[in-house]
Short mmCIF file of C-alpha atoms in Angstrom, two decimals:
data_model
loop_
_atom_site.label_atom_id
_atom_site.label_comp_id
_atom_site.label_asym_id
_atom_site.label_seq_id
_atom_site.Cartn_x
_atom_site.Cartn_y
_atom_site.Cartn_z
CA MET A 168 -30.06 -12.43 -13.41
CA SER A 169 -33.35 -11.50 -11.74
CA GLN A 170 -32.18 -8.60 -9.58
CA ILE A 171 -32.01 -5.09 -11.01
CA ILE A 172 -28.50 -3.78 -11.64
CA THR A 173 -28.12 -0.38 -10.00
CA ARG A 174 -24.40 0.31 -10.50
CA ALA A 175 -21.60 -1.01 -12.71
CA VAL A 176 -17.93 -0.57 -11.83
CA ARG A 177 -15.17 -1.02 -14.41
CA GLY A 178 -11.51 -1.42 -13.45
CA ASN A 179 -8.78 -3.87 -12.48
CA PHE A 180 -9.95 -6.14 -9.64
CA PHE A 181 -7.93 -8.04 -7.03
CA ASP A 182 -9.22 -10.23 -4.22
CA ILE A 183 -8.71 -13.58 -2.48
CA ARG A 184 -11.47 -16.03 -3.39
CA GLU A 185 -11.46 -18.26 -0.29
CA PRO A 186 -10.11 -18.30 3.29
CA VAL A 187 -6.93 -20.32 3.70
CA LEU A 188 -5.29 -22.21 6.57
CA ARG A 189 -1.74 -21.89 5.25
CA PRO A 190 -0.06 -18.88 3.63
CA GLU A 191 1.41 -21.07 0.88
CA ASP A 192 -2.16 -21.80 -0.27
CA LEU A 193 -2.87 -18.16 -1.09
CA ASP A 194 -1.48 -18.19 -4.62
CA ALA A 195 -4.14 -20.70 -5.68
CA HIS A 196 -6.93 -18.42 -4.46
CA VAL A 197 -5.76 -15.08 -5.85
CA ARG A 198 -8.09 -13.52 -8.41
CA TYR A 199 -6.96 -10.69 -10.64
CA ILE A 200 -9.14 -9.42 -13.46
CA GLU A 201 -7.59 -6.84 -15.74
CA ASP A 202 -10.28 -4.60 -17.22
CA GLY A 203 -13.12 -6.20 -15.34
CA LEU A 204 -16.70 -5.27 -14.57
CA MET A 205 -18.52 -5.60 -11.25
CA LEU A 206 -22.30 -5.33 -11.19
CA LEU A 207 -24.13 -4.21 -8.07
CA SER A 208 -27.72 -4.30 -6.91
CA GLY A 209 -28.13 -1.81 -4.12
CA GLY A 210 -25.55 -2.68 -1.52
CA HIS A 211 -24.64 -6.14 -2.83
CA ILE A 212 -22.43 -7.65 -5.50
CA LEU A 213 -24.29 -9.46 -8.28
CA TRP A 214 -21.53 -10.42 -10.67
CA LEU A 215 -17.82 -9.93 -11.41
CA GLY A 216 -15.98 -10.85 -14.58
CA SER A 217 -14.20 -9.48 -17.61
CA TRP A 218 -15.45 -6.31 -19.29
CA LEU A 219 -16.26 -8.21 -22.50
CA ASP A 220 -18.37 -10.80 -20.67
CA GLY A 221 -19.89 -8.05 -18.56
CA GLU A 222 -21.16 -6.16 -21.59
CA ARG A 223 -23.16 -9.25 -22.58
CA VAL A 224 -24.48 -9.71 -19.03
CA LEU A 225 -25.52 -6.06 -18.92
CA ALA A 226 -27.33 -6.32 -22.25
CA GLN A 227 -29.34 -9.32 -21.05
CA SER A 228 -30.19 -8.03 -17.54
CA ALA A 229 -32.73 -5.73 -15.96
CA ARG A 230 -31.13 -2.38 -15.26
CA SER A 231 -32.12 0.61 -13.22
CA ASP A 232 -33.02 3.69 -15.25
CA ALA A 233 -30.39 5.52 -13.21
CA LEU A 234 -27.67 2.90 -13.78
CA GLN A 235 -24.22 4.36 -13.25
CA ILE A 236 -21.07 2.98 -14.81
CA ASP A 237 -18.01 4.08 -12.83
CA ASP A 238 -14.90 3.84 -14.99
CA PHE A 239 -11.67 3.15 -13.07
CA ARG A 240 -9.74 1.41 -15.87
CA ASP A 241 -6.38 2.80 -14.72
CA LYS A 242 -7.02 1.95 -11.04
CA LEU A 243 -6.88 -1.14 -8.81
CA ILE A 244 -10.08 -2.11 -7.00
CA VAL A 245 -9.78 -4.22 -3.86
CA PRO A 246 -12.22 -5.19 -1.11
CA GLY A 247 -12.64 -2.54 1.57
CA PHE A 248 -9.99 -2.70 4.26
CA ILE A 249 -10.99 -4.18 7.63
CA ASP A 250 -9.50 -2.76 10.82
CA THR A 251 -9.87 -5.27 13.65
CA HIS A 252 -8.64 -3.02 16.48
CA ILE A 253 -8.78 0.77 16.83
CA HIS A 254 -9.66 3.36 19.52
CA TYR A 255 -11.64 6.26 18.13
CA PRO A 256 -11.22 8.55 21.21
CA GLN A 257 -7.44 8.28 20.86
CA THR A 258 -7.50 9.91 17.42
CA GLU A 259 -6.71 13.31 18.92
CA MET A 260 -3.66 12.04 20.87
CA ILE A 261 -2.01 10.04 18.08
CA GLY A 262 1.77 10.43 18.09
CA ALA A 263 2.08 11.05 21.86
CA TYR A 264 5.77 11.02 22.79
CA GLY A 265 8.04 9.03 24.99
CA GLU A 266 6.20 6.34 26.95
CA GLN A 267 5.54 2.63 26.94
CA LEU A 268 2.09 1.15 27.44
CA LEU A 269 1.21 1.68 31.11
CA GLU A 270 2.84 5.11 31.41
CA TRP A 271 1.34 6.10 28.06
CA LEU A 272 -2.16 5.24 29.29
CA ALA A 273 -1.71 7.34 32.44
CA SER A 274 -0.03 10.30 30.74
CA TYR A 275 -2.08 10.62 27.57
CA THR A 276 -4.94 8.16 27.11
CA PHE A 277 -6.92 8.53 30.30
CA PRO A 278 -6.85 12.36 30.30
CA THR A 279 -7.99 12.41 26.67
CA GLU A 280 -10.81 9.93 27.21
CA GLN A 281 -12.27 11.99 30.07
CA GLN A 282 -13.52 14.51 27.48
CA TYR A 283 -16.02 12.04 26.05
CA HIS A 284 -18.61 12.68 28.73
CA CYS A 285 -19.50 15.58 26.43
CA GLU A 286 -21.99 14.63 23.73
CA LYS A 287 -20.88 17.43 21.39
CA HIS A 288 -17.23 16.43 21.66
CA SER A 289 -18.12 12.78 21.06
CA ALA A 290 -20.17 13.70 18.00
CA ARG A 291 -17.46 15.94 16.55
CA MET A 292 -14.71 13.35 17.02
CA SER A 293 -16.93 10.52 15.72
CA ARG A 294 -17.41 12.38 12.45
CA PHE A 295 -13.69 13.09 12.20
CA PHE A 296 -12.84 9.46 12.98
CA ILE A 297 -15.24 7.96 10.41
CA ASP A 298 -13.96 10.43 7.81
CA GLN A 299 -10.40 9.26 8.51
CA LEU A 300 -11.39 5.62 8.05
CA LEU A 301 -13.06 6.32 4.72
CA THR A 302 -10.23 8.54 3.49
CA ASN A 303 -7.92 5.59 4.05
CA GLY A 304 -10.15 2.96 2.42
CA THR A 305 -11.30 1.27 5.64
CA THR A 306 -14.92 0.18 5.35
CA THR A 307 -15.29 -2.01 8.45
CA ALA A 308 -13.76 -1.55 11.89
CA LEU A 309 -13.89 -3.00 15.40
CA VAL A 310 -13.72 0.06 17.64
CA PHE A 311 -13.17 1.00 21.28
CA GLY A 312 -15.24 3.87 22.65
CA THR A 313 -14.73 5.27 26.14
CA VAL A 314 -16.48 4.38 29.37
CA HIS A 315 -19.17 6.94 28.51
CA PRO A 316 -22.26 5.57 26.71
CA GLN A 317 -22.57 8.81 24.72
CA SER A 318 -19.23 8.09 23.06
CA VAL A 319 -20.71 4.96 21.48
CA ASP A 320 -24.06 6.54 20.67
CA ALA A 321 -22.24 9.24 18.72
CA LEU A 322 -20.06 6.78 16.81
CA PHE A 323 -22.88 4.45 15.83
CA SER A 324 -25.02 7.40 14.80
CA VAL A 325 -22.41 8.61 12.29
CA ALA A 326 -21.81 5.10 10.92
CA SER A 327 -25.54 4.46 10.54
CA ASP A 328 -25.93 7.53 8.33
CA ILE A 329 -23.97 5.77 5.55
CA ASN A 330 -24.99 2.21 6.48
CA MET A 331 -21.39 1.36 7.35
CA ARG A 332 -20.52 -2.02 8.82
CA LEU A 333 -19.12 -1.14 12.24
CA ILE A 334 -18.60 -3.00 15.50
CA ALA A 335 -18.09 -0.97 18.67
CA GLY A 336 -18.64 -0.87 22.39
CA LYS A 337 -18.17 1.29 25.44
CA VAL A 338 -15.18 0.58 27.63
CA MET A 339 -16.03 -1.38 30.80
CA MET A 340 -13.64 -0.41 33.61
CA ASP A 341 -13.98 -0.41 37.38
CA GLN A 342 -10.46 -0.30 38.85
CA ASN A 343 -6.90 1.00 38.36
CA ALA A 344 -7.85 4.09 36.38
CA PRO A 345 -8.77 7.73 37.21
CA ALA A 346 -11.97 8.09 39.21
CA ALA A 347 -13.62 10.05 36.39
CA LEU A 348 -13.37 6.96 34.16
CA LEU A 349 -14.47 4.32 36.65
CA GLU A 350 -17.88 2.75 37.03
CA THR A 351 -19.37 0.04 39.19
CA PRO A 352 -20.00 -3.38 37.68
CA GLU A 353 -23.73 -2.75 38.04
CA GLN A 354 -23.58 0.62 36.25
CA SER A 355 -21.42 -0.89 33.52
CA GLU A 356 -23.97 -3.64 32.92
CA ARG A 357 -26.90 -1.18 32.83
CA ASP A 358 -25.22 1.16 30.38
CA THR A 359 -23.99 -1.69 28.18
CA ARG A 360 -27.39 -3.37 28.13
CA ALA A 361 -29.03 -0.10 27.04
CA LEU A 362 -26.50 0.35 24.21
CA ILE A 363 -27.07 -3.21 23.03
CA GLY A 364 -30.79 -2.52 22.87
CA ARG A 365 -30.29 0.68 20.88
CA TRP A 366 -27.66 -0.45 18.39
CA HIS A 367 -26.90 -4.17 18.16
CA ASN A 368 -27.98 -5.64 14.79
CA ARG A 369 -29.43 -2.30 13.68
CA GLN A 370 -28.60 -1.90 9.98
CA ARG A 371 -24.99 -3.15 9.66
CA LEU A 372 -23.98 -2.34 13.23
CA SER A 373 -22.90 -4.82 15.90
CA TYR A 374 -22.07 -4.39 19.56
CA ALA A 375 -18.84 -5.49 21.25
CA LEU A 376 -18.50 -6.07 24.97
CA THR A 377 -15.37 -4.07 25.71
CA PRO A 378 -13.58 -4.62 29.03
CA ARG A 379 -10.44 -2.51 28.51
CA PHE A 380 -8.03 -5.16 29.80
CA ALA A 381 -7.63 -7.39 32.82
CA PRO A 382 -5.89 -4.80 35.07
CA THR A 383 -8.88 -2.43 34.89
CA SER A 384 -11.43 -5.22 35.29
CA SER A 385 -12.38 -6.71 38.63
CA ALA A 386 -13.63 -10.27 38.85
CA ALA A 387 -17.08 -8.84 39.57
CA LEU A 388 -17.01 -6.79 36.36
CA LEU A 389 -15.81 -9.73 34.27
CA GLU A 390 -18.68 -11.76 35.69
CA LYS A 391 -21.11 -9.11 34.41
CA VAL A 392 -19.45 -9.34 31.00
CA ARG A 393 -19.81 -13.13 31.06
CA LEU A 394 -23.51 -12.93 31.85
CA LEU A 395 -24.13 -10.43 29.05
CA LYS A 396 -22.22 -12.58 26.59
CA GLN A 397 -24.23 -15.59 27.69
CA GLU A 398 -27.51 -13.71 27.28
CA PHE A 399 -26.55 -12.24 23.88
CA PRO A 400 -24.40 -14.92 22.23
CA ASP A 401 -23.94 -13.03 18.96
CA LEU A 402 -22.19 -10.10 20.65
CA TYR A 403 -18.48 -9.53 20.13
CA LEU A 404 -15.90 -9.48 22.92
CA HIS A 405 -13.06 -7.00 22.30
CA THR A 406 -10.11 -6.49 24.62
CA HIS A 407 -6.32 -6.48 24.95
CA LEU A 408 -4.00 -9.39 25.71
CA SER A 409 -0.26 -9.68 26.44
CA GLU A 410 0.81 -6.40 24.87
CA ASN A 411 3.58 -5.39 27.27
CA ALA A 412 5.88 -7.23 29.70
CA ASP A 413 5.01 -4.95 32.65
CA GLU A 414 1.31 -5.38 31.89
CA ILE A 415 1.68 -9.17 32.05
CA SER A 416 3.49 -8.97 35.40
CA TRP A 417 0.72 -6.73 36.70
CA VAL A 418 -1.96 -9.20 35.63
CA LYS A 419 -0.12 -12.02 37.39
CA ALA A 420 0.00 -9.95 40.59
CA LEU A 421 -3.69 -9.03 40.36
CA TYR A 422 -4.84 -12.55 39.45
CA PRO A 423 -2.34 -14.94 41.08
CA ASP A 424 -4.72 -17.91 40.98
CA HIS A 425 -4.91 -17.93 37.17
CA GLU A 426 -2.53 -19.96 35.00
CA HIS A 427 -1.72 -17.08 32.67
CA TYR A 428 -3.07 -13.79 31.36
CA LEU A 429 -5.57 -15.32 28.91
CA ASP A 430 -6.88 -17.58 31.65
CA VAL A 431 -8.37 -14.50 33.38
CA TYR A 432 -10.69 -14.06 30.40
CA HIS A 433 -11.11 -17.75 29.66
CA GLN A 434 -12.32 -18.66 33.16
CA HIS A 435 -15.02 -16.01 32.80
CA GLY A 436 -16.21 -17.49 29.51
CA LEU A 437 -14.71 -14.64 27.48
CA THR A 438 -12.99 -16.65 24.77
CA GLY A 439 -14.47 -18.15 21.64
CA GLN A 440 -16.00 -17.09 18.35
CA ARG A 441 -16.27 -13.31 17.91
CA CYS A 442 -13.80 -12.79 20.77
CA VAL A 443 -10.99 -10.58 19.46
CA PHE A 444 -7.77 -10.07 21.42
CA ALA A 445 -5.50 -7.22 20.39
CA HIS A 446 -1.70 -7.65 20.29
CA CYS A 447 -0.88 -11.09 21.78
CA LEU A 448 2.87 -10.41 21.66
CA HIS A 449 4.15 -12.46 24.59
CA LEU A 450 1.90 -15.51 24.71
CA GLU A 451 2.79 -18.71 26.51
CA GLU A 452 2.32 -21.96 24.61
CA ARG A 453 -0.82 -22.71 26.62
CA GLU A 454 -2.30 -19.38 25.61
CA TRP A 455 -1.70 -20.07 21.93
CA ASP A 456 -3.42 -23.43 22.40
CA CYS A 457 -6.36 -21.86 24.22
CA LEU A 458 -6.88 -19.32 21.44
CA HIS A 459 -6.89 -22.15 18.90
CA ASP A 460 -9.10 -24.48 20.92
CA THR A 461 -11.72 -21.77 21.53
CA ASP A 462 -11.59 -20.36 17.96
CA SER A 463 -10.71 -16.90 19.29
CA SER A 464 -9.18 -14.21 17.06
CA ILE A 465 -6.13 -11.95 17.19
CA ALA A 466 -5.73 -8.36 15.97
CA PHE A 467 -2.16 -7.75 14.80
CA CYS A 468 -1.23 -4.08 15.33
CA PRO A 469 2.31 -3.49 14.03
CA THR A 470 2.58 0.31 14.12
CA SER A 471 1.33 0.41 17.70
CA ASN A 472 3.59 -2.43 18.83
CA LEU A 473 6.64 -0.72 17.37
CA PHE A 474 5.69 2.79 18.52
CA LEU A 475 5.25 1.75 22.16
CA GLY A 476 8.18 -0.66 22.04
CA SER A 477 5.89 -3.49 23.09
CA GLY A 478 7.30 -6.34 21.03
CA LEU A 479 6.91 -8.32 17.81
CA PHE A 480 3.88 -10.38 16.87
CA ASN A 481 4.71 -13.94 15.80
CA ILE A 482 2.92 -14.19 12.45
CA GLN A 483 4.32 -17.62 11.68
CA LYS A 484 3.12 -19.03 15.01
CA SER A 485 -0.41 -17.78 14.36
CA TRP A 486 -0.48 -19.80 11.13
CA GLU A 487 0.96 -22.87 12.82
CA LYS A 488 -1.71 -22.68 15.52
CA LYS A 489 -4.43 -22.02 12.90
CA ILE A 490 -5.70 -18.89 14.66
CA ARG A 491 -7.80 -16.26 12.90
CA VAL A 492 -5.80 -13.02 12.48
CA GLY A 493 -6.80 -9.59 11.23
CA MET A 494 -4.91 -6.32 10.96
CA GLY A 495 -5.41 -3.49 13.44
CA THR A 496 -4.16 0.08 13.19
CA ASP A 497 -4.69 0.60 16.95
CA VAL A 498 -4.88 4.37 16.63
CA GLY A 499 -3.76 6.26 18.74
CA ALA A 500 -0.81 4.12 19.86
CA GLY A 501 -0.81 3.13 16.21
CA THR A 502 0.56 5.92 14.06
CA THR A 503 -1.67 5.75 10.99
CA PHE A 504 -5.21 5.00 9.85
CA ASN A 505 -3.81 3.80 6.56
CA MET A 506 -3.82 0.05 5.96
CA LEU A 507 -1.10 0.19 3.31
CA GLU A 508 1.29 1.78 5.81
CA THR A 509 0.17 -0.72 8.44
CA LEU A 510 0.96 -3.63 6.11
CA SER A 511 4.37 -2.13 5.39
CA GLU A 512 5.18 -2.19 9.12
CA ALA A 513 3.80 -5.73 9.39
CA TYR A 514 6.31 -6.80 6.76
CA LYS A 515 9.13 -5.28 8.84
CA VAL A 516 7.90 -7.04 11.97
CA GLY A 517 8.11 -10.30 10.04
CA GLN A 518 11.58 -9.50 8.71
CA LEU A 519 12.90 -9.03 12.25
CA GLN A 520 11.83 -12.62 12.92
CA ARG A 521 13.06 -14.09 9.61
CA TYR A 522 9.47 -14.32 8.35
CA ARG A 523 8.75 -13.03 4.85
CA LEU A 524 5.25 -11.58 4.70
CA SER A 525 4.16 -11.73 1.07
CA ALA A 526 1.95 -9.08 -0.52
CA PHE A 527 -0.81 -11.64 -1.04
CA GLU A 528 -0.72 -12.59 2.64
CA ALA A 529 -0.65 -8.97 3.74
CA PHE A 530 -3.70 -8.03 1.65
CA TYR A 531 -5.43 -11.21 2.81
CA HIS A 532 -5.06 -10.19 6.47
CA ALA A 533 -6.43 -6.73 5.62
CA THR A 534 -9.45 -8.04 3.69
CA LEU A 535 -10.79 -11.60 3.73
CA GLY A 536 -8.59 -12.71 6.63
CA GLY A 537 -9.81 -9.76 8.69
CA ALA A 538 -13.38 -10.62 7.79
CA ARG A 539 -12.74 -14.20 8.90
CA ALA A 540 -11.27 -12.94 12.20
CA LEU A 541 -14.56 -11.10 12.77
CA HIS A 542 -16.68 -14.04 11.55
CA LEU A 543 -17.94 -11.83 8.74
CA ASP A 544 -16.37 -13.64 5.79
CA ASP A 545 -19.84 -14.66 4.62
CA LYS A 546 -20.66 -10.95 4.20
CA ILE A 547 -17.48 -9.02 3.33
CA GLY A 548 -13.82 -9.50 2.47
CA ASN A 549 -13.89 -10.36 -1.24
CA PHE A 550 -15.98 -9.91 -4.37
CA ALA A 551 -18.04 -13.11 -4.20
CA SER A 552 -21.57 -12.76 -5.56
CA GLY A 553 -24.07 -11.86 -2.86
CA LYS A 554 -21.56 -10.15 -0.59
CA GLU A 555 -21.88 -6.58 0.59
CA ALA A 556 -20.44 -4.00 -1.81
CA ASP A 557 -17.68 -2.39 0.24
CA PHE A 558 -14.56 -1.68 -1.79
CA VAL A 559 -11.71 0.76 -2.28
CA VAL A 560 -10.32 2.15 -5.51
CA LEU A 561 -6.54 2.52 -5.36
CA GLU A 562 -4.32 4.56 -7.64
CA PRO A 563 -1.00 2.70 -7.64
CA GLY A 564 1.27 5.60 -8.64
CA VAL A 565 0.67 9.05 -7.13
CA SER A 566 4.26 10.23 -6.67
CA ALA A 567 7.28 10.26 -8.92
CA LEU A 568 8.93 7.55 -6.83
CA GLN A 569 5.85 5.32 -6.85
CA LYS A 570 5.49 5.71 -10.62
CA LEU A 571 9.15 4.87 -11.17
CA ARG A 572 9.00 1.78 -8.98
CA ALA A 573 5.64 0.61 -10.33
CA GLY A 574 6.99 0.87 -13.86
CA ASN A 575 9.79 -1.53 -12.93
CA SER A 576 7.43 -4.07 -11.32
CA LYS A 577 6.72 -7.17 -13.38
CA THR A 578 4.34 -9.44 -11.47
CA LEU A 579 1.09 -8.76 -9.62
CA ALA A 580 2.74 -9.77 -6.35
CA GLU A 581 5.56 -7.29 -6.90
CA LYS A 582 3.17 -4.49 -7.84
CA LEU A 583 1.11 -5.08 -4.68
CA PHE A 584 4.24 -5.24 -2.55
CA VAL A 585 5.48 -1.91 -3.91
CA LEU A 586 2.03 -0.41 -3.32
CA MET A 587 1.97 -1.51 0.32
CA THR A 588 5.56 -0.50 1.09
CA LEU A 589 5.45 2.92 -0.61
CA GLY A 590 1.73 3.60 -0.34
CA ASP A 591 -0.28 5.89 1.93
CA ASP A 592 -3.60 7.76 1.96
CA ARG A 593 -2.76 9.49 -1.34
CA ASN A 594 -3.21 6.15 -3.09
CA VAL A 595 -6.84 5.90 -1.99
CA PHE A 596 -8.77 7.35 -4.92
CA SER A 597 -12.30 6.43 -3.82
CA THR A 598 -14.08 4.44 -1.13
CA PHE A 599 -17.46 2.73 -1.54
CA VAL A 600 -19.67 1.60 1.37
CA ASP A 601 -22.89 -0.33 0.81
CA GLY A 602 -22.49 0.16 -2.92
CA GLU A 603 -22.26 3.96 -2.72
CA PRO A 604 -19.26 6.32 -2.95
CA VAL A 605 -18.51 7.83 0.45
CA TYR A 606 -15.09 9.30 -0.28
CA GLN A 607 -13.54 10.73 -3.45
CA ARG A 608 -10.01 12.11 -3.44
CA ASP A 609 -9.57 15.62 -4.73
CA ALA A 610 -7.18 15.58 -7.68
CA GLN A 611 -5.36 18.58 -6.20
CA GLU A 612 -4.44 16.53 -3.13
CA VAL A 613 -1.66 14.76 -5.05
CA ALA A 614 -0.75 17.54 -7.45
#
């Protein structure tokens, strides 16, 4: 081992070794190491194995004089959670009462987002938002800003301070919204191009072209998005698709010459790799096929879909169509930053459709599957040697009920299932980004 070991982490490790195309294949790719050791060099993973083997590797390897050994023997260490759809400006309006999607946007979202013309407000909320991600064990996220460039500057600035892997973009919107949030297609292109120049591929940051959704995007704006995507082919495209029945009817009225909702994006060249569509609850068969044929991705957002009464995502269909799927919290229509709580709601969504979401599948969607949805599975998502060292340390039992139930759990699958159905932010003991601790729970928080 030629690289210098800078940190050693001891604990119980769980990950999924390889991406899969069928959920029944997951069992063969599960890796669980009880009392294991992970060796890091800077922000990358060098080696993972048993503690006994690791002691020998350590003895034979070059080590930093400041080598740290973090001992989490009573904890579970999993790859950092990946959130494939979230709105950071909506953090302050989470839990807004009483509306479905379109009314909710008008009553709560648009008024809140108008505040982000203010650089100080954007900076303050960016810090709060990133802190919430880390507190909940999320180490990578695909994030909506607002229409204001300063909202994205602030967010990227905070993420860059800890070398966090983050993908974000400013909203692009030129119709069917309050005047204070509208822009011309030309202004949208100028502001987006400047943000790309400042942030895309800087450290671990990536830029996402972010037309809010088809109803707020004219054909002229979508053409600007197409040209930017063509010019910068490694950009992401991040938007919404088929979340709500009224939304779909509105799209059909606005774009009567298109076959279906997805066709509005597809005809502008806005499908394909690194194109992520949130929700996808009411897709026609042709839309499923288009997502598959173009290798586009879906962000499954169960707490948001249930909170707004939007519908149920068809998990089984996504497997049948071999479409990349990641988990999204979709704060602030989503009601939690916590991926464990999000997975619990995903299980219930499956149950309502006679689909049994296993714990292995749930954690796959939140880690390696999410990385695959973002075309980042060569960099993050599991503990393969050479990958970036983003991980979360979980404490399985932090309440009397959790301890009781965990004590009655026999298999790894059952223990993970109990953790995801009873777990919350209290179970996140520590979060590591780029090989460094960025969050440590205070012991008094669960006392």
